[in-house]
Structure formats: structure tokens, C-alpha cells
CSV table of C-alpha atoms in Angstrom, one decimal:
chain,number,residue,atom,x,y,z
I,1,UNK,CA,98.8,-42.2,25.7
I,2,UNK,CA,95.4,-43.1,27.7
I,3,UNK,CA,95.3,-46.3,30.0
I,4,UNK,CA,96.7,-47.8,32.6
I,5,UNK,CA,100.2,-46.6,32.2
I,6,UNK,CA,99.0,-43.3,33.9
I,7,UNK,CA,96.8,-44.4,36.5
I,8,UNK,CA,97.8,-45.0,40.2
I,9,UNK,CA,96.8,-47.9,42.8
I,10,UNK,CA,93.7,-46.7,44.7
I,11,UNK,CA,93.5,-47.4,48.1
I,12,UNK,CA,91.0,-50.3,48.3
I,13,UNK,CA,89.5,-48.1,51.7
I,14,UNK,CA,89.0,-45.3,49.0
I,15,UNK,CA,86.8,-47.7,46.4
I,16,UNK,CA,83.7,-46.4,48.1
I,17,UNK,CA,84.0,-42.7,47.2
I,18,UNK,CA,84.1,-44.0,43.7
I,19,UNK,CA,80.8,-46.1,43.3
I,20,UNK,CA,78.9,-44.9,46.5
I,21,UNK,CA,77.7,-41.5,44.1
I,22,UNK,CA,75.9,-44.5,42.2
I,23,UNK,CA,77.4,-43.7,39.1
I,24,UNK,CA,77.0,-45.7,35.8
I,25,UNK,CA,79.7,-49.0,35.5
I,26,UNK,CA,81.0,-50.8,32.7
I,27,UNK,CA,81.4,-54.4,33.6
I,28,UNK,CA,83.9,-56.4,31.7
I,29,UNK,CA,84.3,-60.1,32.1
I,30,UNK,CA,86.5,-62.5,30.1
I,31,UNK,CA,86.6,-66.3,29.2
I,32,UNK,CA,88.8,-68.5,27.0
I,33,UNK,CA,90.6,-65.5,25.6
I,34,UNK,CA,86.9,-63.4,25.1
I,35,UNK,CA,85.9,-60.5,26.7
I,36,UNK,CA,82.7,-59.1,27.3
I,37,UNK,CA,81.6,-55.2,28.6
I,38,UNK,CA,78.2,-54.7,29.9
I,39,UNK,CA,76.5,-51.7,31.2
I,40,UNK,CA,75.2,-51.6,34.9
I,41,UNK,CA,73.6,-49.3,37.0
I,42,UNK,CA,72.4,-51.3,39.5
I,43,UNK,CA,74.9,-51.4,42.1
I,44,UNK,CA,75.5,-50.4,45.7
I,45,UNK,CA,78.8,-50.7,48.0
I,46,UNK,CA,77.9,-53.3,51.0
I,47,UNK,CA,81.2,-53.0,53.1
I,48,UNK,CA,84.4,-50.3,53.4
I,49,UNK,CA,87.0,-52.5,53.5
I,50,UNK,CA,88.0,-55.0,52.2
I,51,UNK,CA,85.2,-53.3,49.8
I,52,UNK,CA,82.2,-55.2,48.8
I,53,UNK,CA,79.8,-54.0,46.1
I,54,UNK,CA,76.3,-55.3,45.5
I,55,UNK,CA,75.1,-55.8,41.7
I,56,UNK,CA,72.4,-57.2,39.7
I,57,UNK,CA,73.1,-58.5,36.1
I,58,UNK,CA,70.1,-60.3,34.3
I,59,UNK,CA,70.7,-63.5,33.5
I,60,UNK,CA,69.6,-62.8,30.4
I,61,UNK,CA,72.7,-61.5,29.9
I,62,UNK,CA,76.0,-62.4,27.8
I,63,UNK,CA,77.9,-61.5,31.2
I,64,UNK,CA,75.8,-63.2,33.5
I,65,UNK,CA,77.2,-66.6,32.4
I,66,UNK,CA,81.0,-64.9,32.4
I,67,UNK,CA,80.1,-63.7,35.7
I,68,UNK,CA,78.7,-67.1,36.8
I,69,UNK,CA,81.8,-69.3,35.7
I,70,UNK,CA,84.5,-67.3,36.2
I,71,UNK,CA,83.9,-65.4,39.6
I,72,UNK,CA,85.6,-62.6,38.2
I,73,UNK,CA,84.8,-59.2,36.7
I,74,UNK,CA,86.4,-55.3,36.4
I,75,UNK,CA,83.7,-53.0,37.4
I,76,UNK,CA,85.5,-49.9,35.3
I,77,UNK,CA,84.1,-46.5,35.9
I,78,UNK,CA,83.5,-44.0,32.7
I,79,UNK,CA,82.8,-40.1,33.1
I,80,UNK,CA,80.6,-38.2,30.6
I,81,UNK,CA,82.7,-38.3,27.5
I,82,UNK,CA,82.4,-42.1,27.0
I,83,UNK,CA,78.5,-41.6,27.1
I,84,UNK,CA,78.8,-43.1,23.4
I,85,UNK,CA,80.2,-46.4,24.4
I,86,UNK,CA,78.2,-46.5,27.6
I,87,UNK,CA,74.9,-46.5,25.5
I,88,UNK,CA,76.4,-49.2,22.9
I,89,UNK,CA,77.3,-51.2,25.1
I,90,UNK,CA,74.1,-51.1,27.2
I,91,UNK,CA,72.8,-51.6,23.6
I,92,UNK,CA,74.6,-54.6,21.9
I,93,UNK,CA,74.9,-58.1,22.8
I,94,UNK,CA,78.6,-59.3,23.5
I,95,UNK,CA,77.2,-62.8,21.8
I,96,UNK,CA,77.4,-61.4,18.2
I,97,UNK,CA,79.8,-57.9,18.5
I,98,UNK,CA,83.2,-57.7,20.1
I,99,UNK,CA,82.5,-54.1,22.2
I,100,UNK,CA,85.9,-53.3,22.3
I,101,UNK,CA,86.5,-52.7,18.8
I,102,UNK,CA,83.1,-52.0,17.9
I,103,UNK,CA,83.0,-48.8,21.0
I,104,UNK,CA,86.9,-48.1,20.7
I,105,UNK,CA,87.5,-49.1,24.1
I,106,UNK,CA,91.2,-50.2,24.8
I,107,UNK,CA,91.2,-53.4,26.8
I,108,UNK,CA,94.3,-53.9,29.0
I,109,UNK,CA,95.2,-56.7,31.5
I,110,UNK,CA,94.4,-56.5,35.0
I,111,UNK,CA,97.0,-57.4,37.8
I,112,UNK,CA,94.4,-59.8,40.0
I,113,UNK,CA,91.5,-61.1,37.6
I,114,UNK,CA,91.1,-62.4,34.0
I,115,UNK,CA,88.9,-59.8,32.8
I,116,UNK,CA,90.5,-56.6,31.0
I,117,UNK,CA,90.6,-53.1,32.3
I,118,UNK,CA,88.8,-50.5,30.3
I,119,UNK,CA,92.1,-48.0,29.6
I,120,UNK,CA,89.6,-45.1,28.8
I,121,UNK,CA,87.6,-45.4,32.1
I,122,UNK,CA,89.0,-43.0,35.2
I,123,UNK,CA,88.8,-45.9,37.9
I,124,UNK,CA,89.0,-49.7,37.8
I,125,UNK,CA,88.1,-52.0,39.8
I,126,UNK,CA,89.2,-55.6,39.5
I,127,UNK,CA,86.5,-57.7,41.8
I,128,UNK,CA,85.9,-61.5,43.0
I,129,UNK,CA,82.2,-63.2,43.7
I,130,UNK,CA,82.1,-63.7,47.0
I,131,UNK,CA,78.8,-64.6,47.9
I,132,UNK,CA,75.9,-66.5,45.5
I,133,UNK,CA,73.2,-66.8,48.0
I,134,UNK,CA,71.1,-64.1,46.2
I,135,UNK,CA,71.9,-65.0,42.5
I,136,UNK,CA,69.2,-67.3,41.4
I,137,UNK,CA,66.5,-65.5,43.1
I,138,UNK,CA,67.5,-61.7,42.4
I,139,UNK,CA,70.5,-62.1,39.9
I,140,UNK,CA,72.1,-60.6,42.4
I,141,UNK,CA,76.0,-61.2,43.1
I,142,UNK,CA,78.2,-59.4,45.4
I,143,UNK,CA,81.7,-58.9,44.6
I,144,UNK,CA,85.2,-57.8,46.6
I,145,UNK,CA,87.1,-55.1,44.9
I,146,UNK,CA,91.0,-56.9,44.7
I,147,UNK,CA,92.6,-54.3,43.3
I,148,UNK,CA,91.6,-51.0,42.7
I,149,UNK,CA,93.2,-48.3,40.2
I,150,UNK,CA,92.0,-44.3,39.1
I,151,UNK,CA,93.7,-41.8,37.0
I,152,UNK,CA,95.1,-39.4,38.8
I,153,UNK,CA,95.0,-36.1,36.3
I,154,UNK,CA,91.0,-36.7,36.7
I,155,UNK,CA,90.2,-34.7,39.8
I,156,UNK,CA,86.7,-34.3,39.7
I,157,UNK,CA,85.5,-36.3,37.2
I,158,UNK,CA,81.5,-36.0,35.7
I,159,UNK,CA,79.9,-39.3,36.0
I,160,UNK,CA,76.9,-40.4,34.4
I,161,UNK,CA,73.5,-41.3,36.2
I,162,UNK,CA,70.9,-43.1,34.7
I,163,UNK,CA,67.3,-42.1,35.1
I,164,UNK,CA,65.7,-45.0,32.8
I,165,UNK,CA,65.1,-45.0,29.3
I,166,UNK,CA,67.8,-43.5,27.7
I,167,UNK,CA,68.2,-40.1,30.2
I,168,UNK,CA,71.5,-39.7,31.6
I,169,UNK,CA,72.0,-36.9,35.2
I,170,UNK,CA,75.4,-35.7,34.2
I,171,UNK,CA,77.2,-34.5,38.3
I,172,UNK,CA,77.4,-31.2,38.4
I,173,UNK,CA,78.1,-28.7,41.2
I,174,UNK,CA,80.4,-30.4,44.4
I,175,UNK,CA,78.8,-29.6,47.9
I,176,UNK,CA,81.0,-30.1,50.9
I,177,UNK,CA,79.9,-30.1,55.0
I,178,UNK,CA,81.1,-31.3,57.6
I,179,UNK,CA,81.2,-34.7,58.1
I,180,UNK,CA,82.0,-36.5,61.4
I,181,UNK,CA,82.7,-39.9,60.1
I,182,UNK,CA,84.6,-40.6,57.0
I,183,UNK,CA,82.2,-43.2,56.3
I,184,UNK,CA,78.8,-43.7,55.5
I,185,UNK,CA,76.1,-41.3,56.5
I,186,UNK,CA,73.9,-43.4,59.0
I,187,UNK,CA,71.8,-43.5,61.9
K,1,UNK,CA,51.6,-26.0,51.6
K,2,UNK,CA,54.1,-29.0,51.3
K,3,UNK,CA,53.5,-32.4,51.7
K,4,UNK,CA,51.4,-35.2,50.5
K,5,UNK,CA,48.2,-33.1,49.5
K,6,UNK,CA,50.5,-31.7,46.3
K,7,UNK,CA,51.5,-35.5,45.5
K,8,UNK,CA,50.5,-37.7,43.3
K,9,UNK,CA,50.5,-41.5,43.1
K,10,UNK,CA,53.8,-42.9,41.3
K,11,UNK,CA,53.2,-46.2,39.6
K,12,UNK,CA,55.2,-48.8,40.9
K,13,UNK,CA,56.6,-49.2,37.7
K,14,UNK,CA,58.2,-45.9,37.2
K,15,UNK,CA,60.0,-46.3,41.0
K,16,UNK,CA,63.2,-47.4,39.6
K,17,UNK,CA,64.0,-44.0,37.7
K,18,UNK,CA,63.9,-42.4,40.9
K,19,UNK,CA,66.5,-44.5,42.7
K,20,UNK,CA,68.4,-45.8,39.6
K,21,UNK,CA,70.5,-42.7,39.7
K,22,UNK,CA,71.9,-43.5,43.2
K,23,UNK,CA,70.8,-40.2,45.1
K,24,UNK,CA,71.2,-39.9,49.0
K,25,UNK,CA,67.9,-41.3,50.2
K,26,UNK,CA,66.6,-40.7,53.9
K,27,UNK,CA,64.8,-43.6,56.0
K,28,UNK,CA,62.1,-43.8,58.2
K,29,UNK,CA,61.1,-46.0,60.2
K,30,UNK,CA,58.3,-46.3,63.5
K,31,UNK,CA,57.6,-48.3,66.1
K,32,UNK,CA,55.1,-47.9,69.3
K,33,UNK,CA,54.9,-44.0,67.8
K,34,UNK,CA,58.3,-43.1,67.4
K,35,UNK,CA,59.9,-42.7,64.5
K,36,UNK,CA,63.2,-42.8,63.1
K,37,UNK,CA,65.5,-40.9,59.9
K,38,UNK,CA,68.2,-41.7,58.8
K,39,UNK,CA,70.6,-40.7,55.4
K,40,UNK,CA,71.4,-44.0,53.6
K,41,UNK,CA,73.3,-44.5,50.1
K,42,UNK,CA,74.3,-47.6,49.5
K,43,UNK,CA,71.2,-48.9,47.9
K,44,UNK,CA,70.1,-50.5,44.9
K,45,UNK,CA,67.4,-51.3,42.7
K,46,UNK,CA,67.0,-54.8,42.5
K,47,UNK,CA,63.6,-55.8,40.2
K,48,UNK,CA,61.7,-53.1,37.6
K,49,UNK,CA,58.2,-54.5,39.2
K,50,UNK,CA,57.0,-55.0,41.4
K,51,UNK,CA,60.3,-53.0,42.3
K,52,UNK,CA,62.4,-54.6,44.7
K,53,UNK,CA,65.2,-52.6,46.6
K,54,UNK,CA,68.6,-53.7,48.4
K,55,UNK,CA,69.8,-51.4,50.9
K,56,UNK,CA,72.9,-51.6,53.2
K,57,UNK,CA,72.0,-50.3,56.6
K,58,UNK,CA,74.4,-51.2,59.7
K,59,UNK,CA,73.9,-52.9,62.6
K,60,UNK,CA,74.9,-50.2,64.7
K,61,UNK,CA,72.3,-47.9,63.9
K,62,UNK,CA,69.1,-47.7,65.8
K,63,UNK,CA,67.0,-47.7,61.8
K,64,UNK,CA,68.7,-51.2,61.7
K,65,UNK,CA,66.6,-52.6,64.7
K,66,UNK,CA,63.6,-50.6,64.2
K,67,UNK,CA,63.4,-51.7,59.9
K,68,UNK,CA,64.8,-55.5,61.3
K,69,UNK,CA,61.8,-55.7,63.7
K,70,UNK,CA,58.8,-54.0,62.1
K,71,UNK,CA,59.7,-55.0,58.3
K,72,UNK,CA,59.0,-51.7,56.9
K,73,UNK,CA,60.0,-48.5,56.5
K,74,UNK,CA,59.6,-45.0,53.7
K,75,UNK,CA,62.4,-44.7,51.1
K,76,UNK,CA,62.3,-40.8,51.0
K,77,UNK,CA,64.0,-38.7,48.0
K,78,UNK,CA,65.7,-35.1,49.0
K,79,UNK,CA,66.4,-32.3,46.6
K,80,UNK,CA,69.7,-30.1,46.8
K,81,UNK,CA,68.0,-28.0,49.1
K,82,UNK,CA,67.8,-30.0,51.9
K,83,UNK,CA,71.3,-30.6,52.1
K,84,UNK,CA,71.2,-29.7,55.5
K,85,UNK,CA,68.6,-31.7,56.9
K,86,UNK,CA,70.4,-34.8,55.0
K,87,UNK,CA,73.6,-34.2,57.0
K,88,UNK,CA,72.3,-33.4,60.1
K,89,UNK,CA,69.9,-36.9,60.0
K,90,UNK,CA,73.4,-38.7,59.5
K,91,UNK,CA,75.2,-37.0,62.1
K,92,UNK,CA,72.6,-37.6,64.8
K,93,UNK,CA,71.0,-40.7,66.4
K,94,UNK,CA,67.6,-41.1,66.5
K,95,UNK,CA,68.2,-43.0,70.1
K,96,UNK,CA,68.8,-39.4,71.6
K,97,UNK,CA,67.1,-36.8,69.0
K,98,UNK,CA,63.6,-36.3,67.8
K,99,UNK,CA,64.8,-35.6,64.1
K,100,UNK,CA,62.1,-34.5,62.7
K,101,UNK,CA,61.4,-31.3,64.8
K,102,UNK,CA,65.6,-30.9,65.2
K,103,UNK,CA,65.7,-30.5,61.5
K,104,UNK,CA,62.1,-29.3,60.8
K,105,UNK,CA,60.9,-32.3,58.9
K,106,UNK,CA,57.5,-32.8,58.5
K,107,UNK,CA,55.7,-36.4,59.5
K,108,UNK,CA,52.7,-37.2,57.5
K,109,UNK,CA,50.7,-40.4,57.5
K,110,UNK,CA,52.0,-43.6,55.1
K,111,UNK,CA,48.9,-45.2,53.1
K,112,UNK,CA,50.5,-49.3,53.7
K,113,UNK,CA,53.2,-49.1,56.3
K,114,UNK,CA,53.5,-47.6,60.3
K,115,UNK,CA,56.6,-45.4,59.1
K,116,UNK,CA,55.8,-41.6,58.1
K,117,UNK,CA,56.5,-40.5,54.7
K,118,UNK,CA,59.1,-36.9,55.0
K,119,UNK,CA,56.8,-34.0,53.2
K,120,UNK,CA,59.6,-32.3,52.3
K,121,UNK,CA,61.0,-34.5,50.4
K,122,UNK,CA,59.9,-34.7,46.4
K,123,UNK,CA,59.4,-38.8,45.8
K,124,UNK,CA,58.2,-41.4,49.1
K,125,UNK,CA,58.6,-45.1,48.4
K,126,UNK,CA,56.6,-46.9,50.7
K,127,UNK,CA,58.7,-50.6,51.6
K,128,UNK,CA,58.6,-53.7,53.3
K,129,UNK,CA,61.5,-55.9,53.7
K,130,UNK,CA,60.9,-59.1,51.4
K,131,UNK,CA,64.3,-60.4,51.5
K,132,UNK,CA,66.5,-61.4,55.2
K,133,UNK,CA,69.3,-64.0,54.3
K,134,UNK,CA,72.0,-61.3,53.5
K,135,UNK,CA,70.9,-59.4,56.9
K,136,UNK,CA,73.1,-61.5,59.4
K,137,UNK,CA,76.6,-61.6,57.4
K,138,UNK,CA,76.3,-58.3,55.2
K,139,UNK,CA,73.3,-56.4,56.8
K,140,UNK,CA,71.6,-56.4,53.6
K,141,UNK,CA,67.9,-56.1,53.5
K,142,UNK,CA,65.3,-56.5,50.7
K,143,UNK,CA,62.8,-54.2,50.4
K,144,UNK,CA,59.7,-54.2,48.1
K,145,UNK,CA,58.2,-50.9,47.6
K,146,UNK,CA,54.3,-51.4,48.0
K,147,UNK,CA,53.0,-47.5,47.6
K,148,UNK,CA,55.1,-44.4,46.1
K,149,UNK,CA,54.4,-40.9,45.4
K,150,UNK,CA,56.0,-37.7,43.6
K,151,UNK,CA,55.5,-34.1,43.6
K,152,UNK,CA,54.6,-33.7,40.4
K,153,UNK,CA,55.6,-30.2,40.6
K,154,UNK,CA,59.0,-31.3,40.5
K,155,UNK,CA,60.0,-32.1,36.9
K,156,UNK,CA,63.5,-31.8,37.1
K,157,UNK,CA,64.9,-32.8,41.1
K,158,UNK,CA,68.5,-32.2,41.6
K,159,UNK,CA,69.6,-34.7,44.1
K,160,UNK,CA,72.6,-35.4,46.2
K,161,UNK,CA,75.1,-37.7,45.5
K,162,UNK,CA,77.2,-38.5,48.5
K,163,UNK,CA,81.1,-39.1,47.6
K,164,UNK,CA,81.9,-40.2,51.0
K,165,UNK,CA,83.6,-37.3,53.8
K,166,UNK,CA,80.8,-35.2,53.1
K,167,UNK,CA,81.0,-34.3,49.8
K,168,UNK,CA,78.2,-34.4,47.6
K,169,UNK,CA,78.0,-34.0,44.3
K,170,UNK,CA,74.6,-32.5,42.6
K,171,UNK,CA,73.2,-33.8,39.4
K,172,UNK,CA,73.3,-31.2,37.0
K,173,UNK,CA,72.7,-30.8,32.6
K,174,UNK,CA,70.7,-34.1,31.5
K,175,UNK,CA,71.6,-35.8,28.4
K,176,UNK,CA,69.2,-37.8,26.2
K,177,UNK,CA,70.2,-41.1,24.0
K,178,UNK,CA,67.9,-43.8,22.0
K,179,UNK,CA,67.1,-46.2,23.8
K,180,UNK,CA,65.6,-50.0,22.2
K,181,UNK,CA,64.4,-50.9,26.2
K,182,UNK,CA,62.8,-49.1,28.7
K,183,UNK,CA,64.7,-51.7,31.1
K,184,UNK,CA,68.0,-51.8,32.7
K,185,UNK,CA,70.7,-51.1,30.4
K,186,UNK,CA,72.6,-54.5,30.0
K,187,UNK,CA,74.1,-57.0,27.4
């Protein structure tokens, strides 16, 4: 009963509440009928809307190249109960192990992009390269979030932070002030 | 009794398990003795070492001129518990407010760059921009950090994750899993 069949369209001027708490991704990206999920951390939203997101992805990296050729990927956003599969696949090389059925992740099509969704994930992102400036040089690529989707029955959902080497910040406690803006704290 | 005298050198290759987790960061920034904070989240690391930082900081702001013309600025870390101080530095501008003495911050001395480190604050990451070709279109900047310290007193920060509206979520329990790299988890 999990997957897409009960998550909603998310407002693309909502993505950023989503990534902006910097929690860990799982990046899927597909070619000639393969599919690949990576784990990434290093991310940062670079625009509201239409939303752009930052990310670095080694080019040592099976999903580099997929990234590279196809100019496509799903950034799909787990909460703490996947913290299995987030570590395998941070762990494992999508050159020699299908993730999917290794992990038991349930890969389902997206509407805009090639790449599959990740069903058990709360949000999904489906994303375009839009700009290689910064990819030889940094590995750096910066994507627009097409289409954007979230399970609804997950109100607050516990993401996963990592600290390096293998240590995970689990969200806790919500803390809410006033804001002015709705949008990024500046100044 | 805060401050700098209770810190301790961070080696430039433990920076990224301070920022990898994604937690609201505040940034300083100086020029002809006045300086500047301001609350920024959309940043990423970019490079383990020496660590390289992309940060998202608009055009609009008065930090944008002051990090665009002097190249440098502190990357500095808050706890939960000074939430307040966080939100007040994004709901001000620095053009019209002394924010350090309106939100009781204390200035001390940088070892590499013009721009104070915040006491109060548990890690400092000392920066200079590296990086410009993503500044025009994206206002993207590069930072290497050149110097960081931690209060080693602080073994376990909880830091602020900003959601977007003013809600922030706090990390909370830490998990632990094996880990083959120290590195970026990837594949």
C-alpha cells in the first residue's frame, strides 16, 4: 500500500521547506532501462521558485556519469526508518548491485524525468541539470525541481542528518517564531 | 567566560561534520570596522579538504555586498539556545542595526580574515570566497574555510534546522552505523 498512489503534488514554491532542513537525499538516476540510487548529503536549495538545488556528486561515482548524460535525476527524501537503505546505499556501488532489490526500495515512474521515484521515501523530487559551469571543477551540478510530490499522512516527518562517518542527527523537537518573510532568513 | 579563550583549533579536515548536517549558520562579515550578521541556510559543503563551502546569499542583503567586496567572512555555528538571536539576525538589517549589541552577541577577533568570529556560538569557520562564476546568475559564492575552531566543551550541539516560515526543527537522539569511508556517503 506504500508509494506514490498516496502521495499528493507538492507545490513546487513549497520544495524548499523540504530540503532547506539539510536533510539526507537519496538520488536516483536511470539509463537504458537501469537505475541507480545514491546517497547525498551535500546539497543546498539556490532559488524558491521555480526551485533550484545545489549538489555535489563525486565523479567517482556510478551516478555521476547517469547524472552527466541524462540531465535528469529524482532527489527522493527518506525519514528515519529507511536509515537501513540510506547506509546501503551510501555503501554499495550501483555498477555491480541493483539497490532496489538489494535495499527493498520500490521504484516507481516519475511523471517529468526518466529516473524512478523512491515509493518508500515521504517527498520526491523529479529535477533537470540546468547549469554545468561548476561540474568539472567542484562536481558540482545544480538542478530545477519539475515536479515535486510528498505523502500527505506524514506530518512531521524525522529526517536524518549526517555528521560524517557513519553518525546520523535524527530531528527532534519543532521550534516555531515568528517569521516575517516566508522565505529565507537573511540579511 | 564564553568565547574564543575556551576554543580550541578544529582541523580543517573535521569542518565538514559541522556543516554536513545542514544547521542554520550565522554570517559575518566587516568592512572599514563595521560588521555585519546575518542567519543563512542554504549552504553546502562542497570539498572534505581543504573544505570548500557553497553558500546562497541574495543580492538584496547588505552581507551580499559586504562578503562580494571584501572576499571573506566567519561561518558561525548556533546551539538551540540561541534561537532567538538566530531569528532576530534574519529579521533585521545590518544597514540600520548594530546586531551584535541588539541581540547581545559578542565580537571577538578572527586569526586570517577582517570579519569577527560570534563567541557565543560553539564552532567558527573562518572563509574566503574562492569561487565567483555562480555569483552573477545564482548568487552563489565559494568559500574556502582557512581557520576553524570548536568549543570543545560541547560534545553534543543541538542545532537548528530551519524548515522555512520560522520553523525549526532541533536535532535530537543520534544514531550510529558502520561506515567503510570516513568520506561523503555516495555510490
Amino acid at each position: 500500500m506504500k508509494g506514490l498512489t498516496q502521495k499528493q503534488v507538492l507545490p513546487l514554491a513549497q520544495v524548499y521547506g523540504v530540503l532547506e532542513p539539510g536533510p539526507v537525499v537519496l538520488v536516483t538516476t536511470a539509463r537504458a532501462g537501469r537505475a541507480n540510487i545514491m546517497t547525498l548529503t551535500w546539497h543546498t536549495m539556490m532559488e524558491f521558485e521555480p526551485p533550484l538545488v545545489g549538489c555535489v556528486i563525486s565523479a567517482q561515482n556510478d551516478s555521476f556519469d547517469l547524472l552527466r548524460e541524462t540531465g535528469e535525476c529524482v532527489l527522493n527524501v527518506p525519514t528515519v526508518e529507511l536509515i537501513e537503505q540510506v547506509v546501503g546505499c551510501g555503501n554499495t556501488t550501483g555498477r555491480k548491485v541493483n539497490k532496489f532489490r538489494r535495499f527493498g526500495l520500490t521504484p516507481m515512474p516519475a511523471s517529468k524525468v526518466q529516473a524512478p521515484l523512491i515509493a518508500e521515501c515521504y517527498a520526491n523530487l523529479e529535477c533537470r541539470v540546468v547549469e554545468r559551469r561548476l561540474v568539472t571543477k567542484y562536481n558540482f551540478f545544480v538542478l530545477e525541481v519539475v515536479q515535486a510530490w510528498i505523502d500527505p499522512r506524514q506530518k512531521r516527518p524525522k529526517t536524518l542528518h549526517h555528521q560524517g562517518e557513519g553518525i546520523f542527527q535524527v530531528t527532534g523537537r519543532r521550534l516555531k517564531r515568528p517569521s516575517p518573510k516566508t522565505s529565507l532568513l537573511a540579511e
